[in-house]
mmCIF file of C-alpha atoms in Angstrom:
data_model
loop_
_atom_site.group_PDB
_atom_site.id
_atom_site.type_symbol
_atom_site.label_atom_id
_atom_site.label_comp_id
_atom_site.label_asym_id
_atom_site.label_seq_id
_atom_site.Cartn_x
_atom_site.Cartn_y
_atom_site.Cartn_z
ATOM 1 C CA UNK A 116 2.915 5.731 4.860
ATOM 2 C CA UNK A 117 0.742 8.622 3.877
ATOM 3 C CA UNK A 118 1.823 10.885 6.713
ATOM 4 C CA UNK A 119 5.380 9.838 6.113
ATOM 5 C CA UNK A 120 5.221 11.339 2.648
ATOM 6 C CA UNK A 121 3.759 14.561 4.087
ATOM 7 C CA UNK A 122 6.598 14.820 6.747
ATOM 8 C CA UNK A 123 9.367 13.966 4.353
ATOM 9 C CA UNK A 124 8.331 15.775 1.285
ATOM 10 C CA UNK A 125 6.621 19.057 2.528
ATOM 11 C CA UNK A 126 8.254 20.809 -0.512
ATOM 12 C CA UNK A 127 6.128 18.719 -2.913
ATOM 13 C CA UNK A 128 2.722 20.371 -2.532
ATOM 14 C CA UNK A 129 0.912 18.051 -5.148
ATOM 15 C CA UNK A 130 1.221 15.151 -2.717
ATOM 16 C CA UNK A 131 0.083 16.824 0.578
ATOM 17 C CA UNK A 132 -3.691 16.752 0.444
ATOM 18 C CA UNK A 133 -3.772 13.437 -1.397
ATOM 19 C CA UNK A 134 -1.444 11.841 1.214
ATOM 20 C CA UNK A 135 -3.382 13.194 4.199
ATOM 21 C CA UNK A 136 -6.615 11.827 2.701
ATOM 22 C CA UNK A 137 -4.965 8.459 2.088
ATOM 23 C CA UNK A 138 -3.759 8.377 5.673
ATOM 24 C CA UNK A 139 -7.143 9.198 6.921
ATOM 25 C CA UNK A 140 -8.876 6.654 4.825
ATOM 26 C CA UNK A 141 -6.315 3.826 5.981
ATOM 27 C CA UNK A 142 -7.024 4.699 9.457
ATOM 28 C CA UNK A 143 -10.649 4.577 8.875
ATOM 29 C CA UNK A 144 -10.295 1.121 7.329
ATOM 30 C CA UNK A 145 -8.199 0.030 10.328
ATOM 31 C CA UNK A 146 -11.084 1.215 12.636
ATOM 32 C CA UNK A 147 -13.582 -0.726 10.571
ATOM 33 C CA UNK A 148 -11.628 -3.798 10.705
ATOM 34 C CA UNK A 149 -11.050 -3.349 14.475
ATOM 35 C CA UNK A 150 -14.924 -3.062 14.894
ATOM 36 C CA UNK A 151 -15.412 -6.385 12.960
ATOM 37 C CA UNK A 152 -12.787 -7.969 15.251
ATOM 38 C CA UNK A 153 -14.331 -6.589 18.381
ATOM 39 C CA UNK A 154 -17.922 -7.644 17.318
ATOM 40 C CA UNK A 155 -16.682 -11.221 17.046
ATOM 41 C CA UNK A 156 -15.060 -10.948 20.470
ATOM 42 C CA UNK A 157 -11.569 -11.443 19.028
ATOM 43 C CA UNK A 158 -8.471 -9.658 19.853
ATOM 44 C CA UNK A 159 -6.009 -7.699 17.505
ATOM 45 C CA UNK A 160 -2.963 -9.887 16.905
ATOM 46 C CA UNK A 161 0.297 -8.245 18.017
ATOM 47 C CA UNK A 162 2.248 -6.289 15.245
ATOM 48 C CA UNK A 163 4.717 -8.514 13.410
ATOM 49 C CA UNK A 164 7.735 -7.742 11.328
ATOM 50 C CA UNK A 165 6.636 -7.629 7.587
ATOM 51 C CA UNK A 166 9.319 -9.602 5.739
ATOM 52 C CA UNK A 167 7.789 -8.868 2.435
ATOM 53 C CA UNK A 168 7.753 -5.066 2.897
ATOM 54 C CA UNK A 169 11.244 -5.205 4.417
ATOM 55 C CA UNK A 170 12.570 -7.034 1.454
ATOM 56 C CA UNK A 171 11.158 -4.452 -0.884
ATOM 57 C CA UNK A 172 12.412 -1.499 1.171
ATOM 58 C CA UNK A 173 15.973 -2.822 0.853
ATOM 59 C CA UNK A 174 15.832 -1.865 -2.774
ATOM 60 C CA UNK A 175 14.660 1.676 -2.406
ATOM 61 C CA UNK A 176 17.554 3.863 -3.805
ATOM 62 C CA UNK A 177 19.266 6.675 -2.164
ATOM 63 C CA UNK A 178 19.160 10.231 -3.539
ATOM 64 C CA UNK A 179 16.262 12.428 -2.888
ATOM 65 C CA UNK A 180 14.382 12.023 -6.209
ATOM 66 C CA UNK A 181 15.302 8.340 -6.656
ATOM 67 C CA UNK A 182 14.134 7.594 -3.168
ATOM 68 C CA UNK A 183 10.847 9.634 -3.628
ATOM 69 C CA UNK A 184 10.092 7.875 -6.796
ATOM 70 C CA UNK A 185 10.874 4.395 -5.381
ATOM 71 C CA UNK A 186 8.890 5.068 -2.232
ATOM 72 C CA UNK A 187 5.873 6.028 -4.445
ATOM 73 C CA UNK A 188 6.164 3.014 -6.702
ATOM 74 C CA UNK A 189 6.932 0.490 -3.981
ATOM 75 C CA UNK A 190 3.705 1.712 -2.251
ATOM 76 C CA UNK A 191 1.820 1.273 -5.479
ATOM 77 C CA UNK A 192 3.132 -2.241 -5.762
ATOM 78 C CA UNK A 193 2.143 -3.011 -2.227
ATOM 79 C CA UNK A 194 -1.265 -1.669 -2.571
ATOM 80 C CA UNK A 195 -1.706 -3.724 -5.733
ATOM 81 C CA UNK A 196 -0.897 -6.950 -3.792
ATOM 82 C CA UNK A 197 -3.371 -5.883 -1.055
ATOM 83 C CA UNK A 198 -6.004 -5.334 -3.556
ATOM 84 C CA UNK A 199 -5.490 -8.825 -4.870
ATOM 85 C CA UNK A 200 -5.409 -10.521 -1.498
ATOM 86 C CA UNK A 201 -8.543 -8.646 -0.359
ATOM 87 C CA UNK A 202 -10.382 -9.565 -3.404
ATOM 88 C CA UNK A 203 -9.411 -13.303 -2.989
ATOM 89 C CA UNK A 204 -10.839 -13.237 0.539
ATOM 90 C CA UNK A 205 -14.040 -11.557 -0.556
ATOM 91 C CA UNK A 206 -14.498 -14.140 -3.456
ATOM 92 C CA UNK A 207 -14.216 -16.921 -0.882
ATOM 93 C CA UNK A 208 -16.676 -15.612 1.615
ATOM 94 C CA UNK A 209 -20.418 -16.392 1.499
ATOM 95 C CA UNK A 210 -21.596 -13.915 4.199
ATOM 96 C CA UNK A 211 -23.009 -11.083 2.290
ATOM 97 C CA UNK A 212 -21.973 -8.216 4.477
ATOM 98 C CA UNK A 213 -18.446 -9.309 5.140
ATOM 99 C CA UNK A 214 -18.001 -10.105 1.424
ATOM 100 C CA UNK A 215 -19.148 -6.589 0.528
ATOM 101 C CA UNK A 216 -16.865 -5.161 3.120
ATOM 102 C CA UNK A 217 -13.793 -6.918 1.731
ATOM 103 C CA UNK A 218 -14.777 -5.983 -1.876
ATOM 104 C CA UNK A 219 -14.955 -2.298 -0.769
ATOM 105 C CA UNK A 220 -11.458 -2.575 0.798
ATOM 106 C CA UNK A 221 -10.173 -4.240 -2.293
ATOM 107 C CA UNK A 222 -11.484 -1.357 -4.471
ATOM 108 C CA UNK A 223 -9.943 1.144 -2.069
ATOM 109 C CA UNK A 224 -6.444 -0.558 -2.311
ATOM 110 C CA UNK A 225 -6.814 -0.390 -6.118
ATOM 111 C CA UNK A 226 -7.456 3.289 -5.953
ATOM 112 C CA UNK A 227 -4.445 3.726 -3.640
ATOM 113 C CA UNK A 228 -2.232 1.823 -6.098
ATOM 114 C CA UNK A 229 -3.418 4.311 -8.773
ATOM 115 C CA UNK A 230 -2.907 7.304 -6.470
ATOM 116 C CA UNK A 231 0.768 6.659 -5.907
ATOM 117 C CA UNK A 232 1.572 6.245 -9.610
ATOM 118 C CA UNK A 233 -0.537 9.326 -10.460
ATOM 119 C CA UNK A 234 1.389 11.393 -7.909
ATOM 120 C CA UNK A 235 4.512 10.221 -9.406
ATOM 121 C CA UNK A 236 3.525 11.678 -12.554
ATOM 122 C CA UNK A 237 3.635 15.248 -11.066
ATOM 123 C CA UNK A 238 7.494 14.804 -10.676
ATOM 124 C CA UNK A 239 8.609 12.208 -13.141
ATOM 125 C CA UNK A 240 8.011 11.333 -16.811
ATOM 126 C CA UNK A 241 5.935 8.446 -17.898
ATOM 127 C CA UNK A 242 9.009 6.737 -19.272
ATOM 128 C CA UNK A 243 10.783 7.083 -15.812
ATOM 129 C CA UNK A 244 7.859 5.773 -14.036
ATOM 130 C CA UNK A 245 7.149 2.793 -16.226
ATOM 131 C CA UNK A 246 10.883 1.838 -16.365
ATOM 132 C CA UNK A 247 11.281 1.813 -12.565
ATOM 133 C CA UNK A 248 7.867 0.278 -12.047
ATOM 134 C CA UNK A 249 8.815 -2.632 -14.369
ATOM 135 C CA UNK A 250 12.090 -3.047 -12.073
ATOM 136 C CA UNK A 251 9.893 -2.994 -9.013
ATOM 137 C CA UNK A 252 7.695 -5.681 -10.313
ATOM 138 C CA UNK A 253 10.701 -7.832 -10.774
ATOM 139 C CA UNK A 254 12.052 -7.072 -7.336
ATOM 140 C CA UNK A 255 8.624 -7.706 -5.843
ATOM 141 C CA UNK A 256 8.336 -11.127 -7.624
ATOM 142 C CA UNK A 257 11.503 -12.219 -6.053
ATOM 143 C CA UNK A 258 10.499 -10.848 -2.603
ATOM 144 C CA UNK A 259 7.048 -12.524 -2.688
ATOM 145 C CA UNK A 260 8.559 -15.873 -3.680
ATOM 146 C CA UNK A 261 11.076 -15.679 -0.918
ATOM 147 C CA UNK A 262 8.826 -15.081 2.143
ATOM 148 C CA UNK A 263 6.635 -17.656 3.851
ATOM 149 C CA UNK A 264 2.866 -17.645 3.417
ATOM 150 C CA UNK A 265 1.036 -15.984 6.291
ATOM 151 C CA UNK A 266 -2.425 -14.483 7.115
ATOM 152 C CA UNK A 267 -1.627 -10.892 6.304
ATOM 153 C CA UNK A 268 -2.461 -8.122 3.942
ATOM 154 C CA UNK A 269 1.133 -7.831 2.872
#
């Protein structure tokens, strides 16, 4: 996601460095998860279509500014749900190191949620952001209720 913002919006300099850092952090988290999987002698599962994200993306508007705002805000909502799920996993664990790892990931997801809304603030008013975010939360509630449960971050 981070690098797609960099590539699609190179004319919005306030997002470039933060999105590169975000992309690097996400890749590092993936690497850390892969190491845990490998240490347990497990295999990465094949990538699957994400029905939840696909349902959300169908509501991204057209128009350069509208699309930009929507992509930032839908990313914020997705990160918020990731944070909630990682925190739930962490709370259910008893293994200290693993519990701590999931809590760190949950904190990172919360930070990412804030990053996307903060970056929107460079280009849109607080009123525009909050109005559309409220709409996104309604869209997201419908999307999450309509997809089957599965073991996934989102």
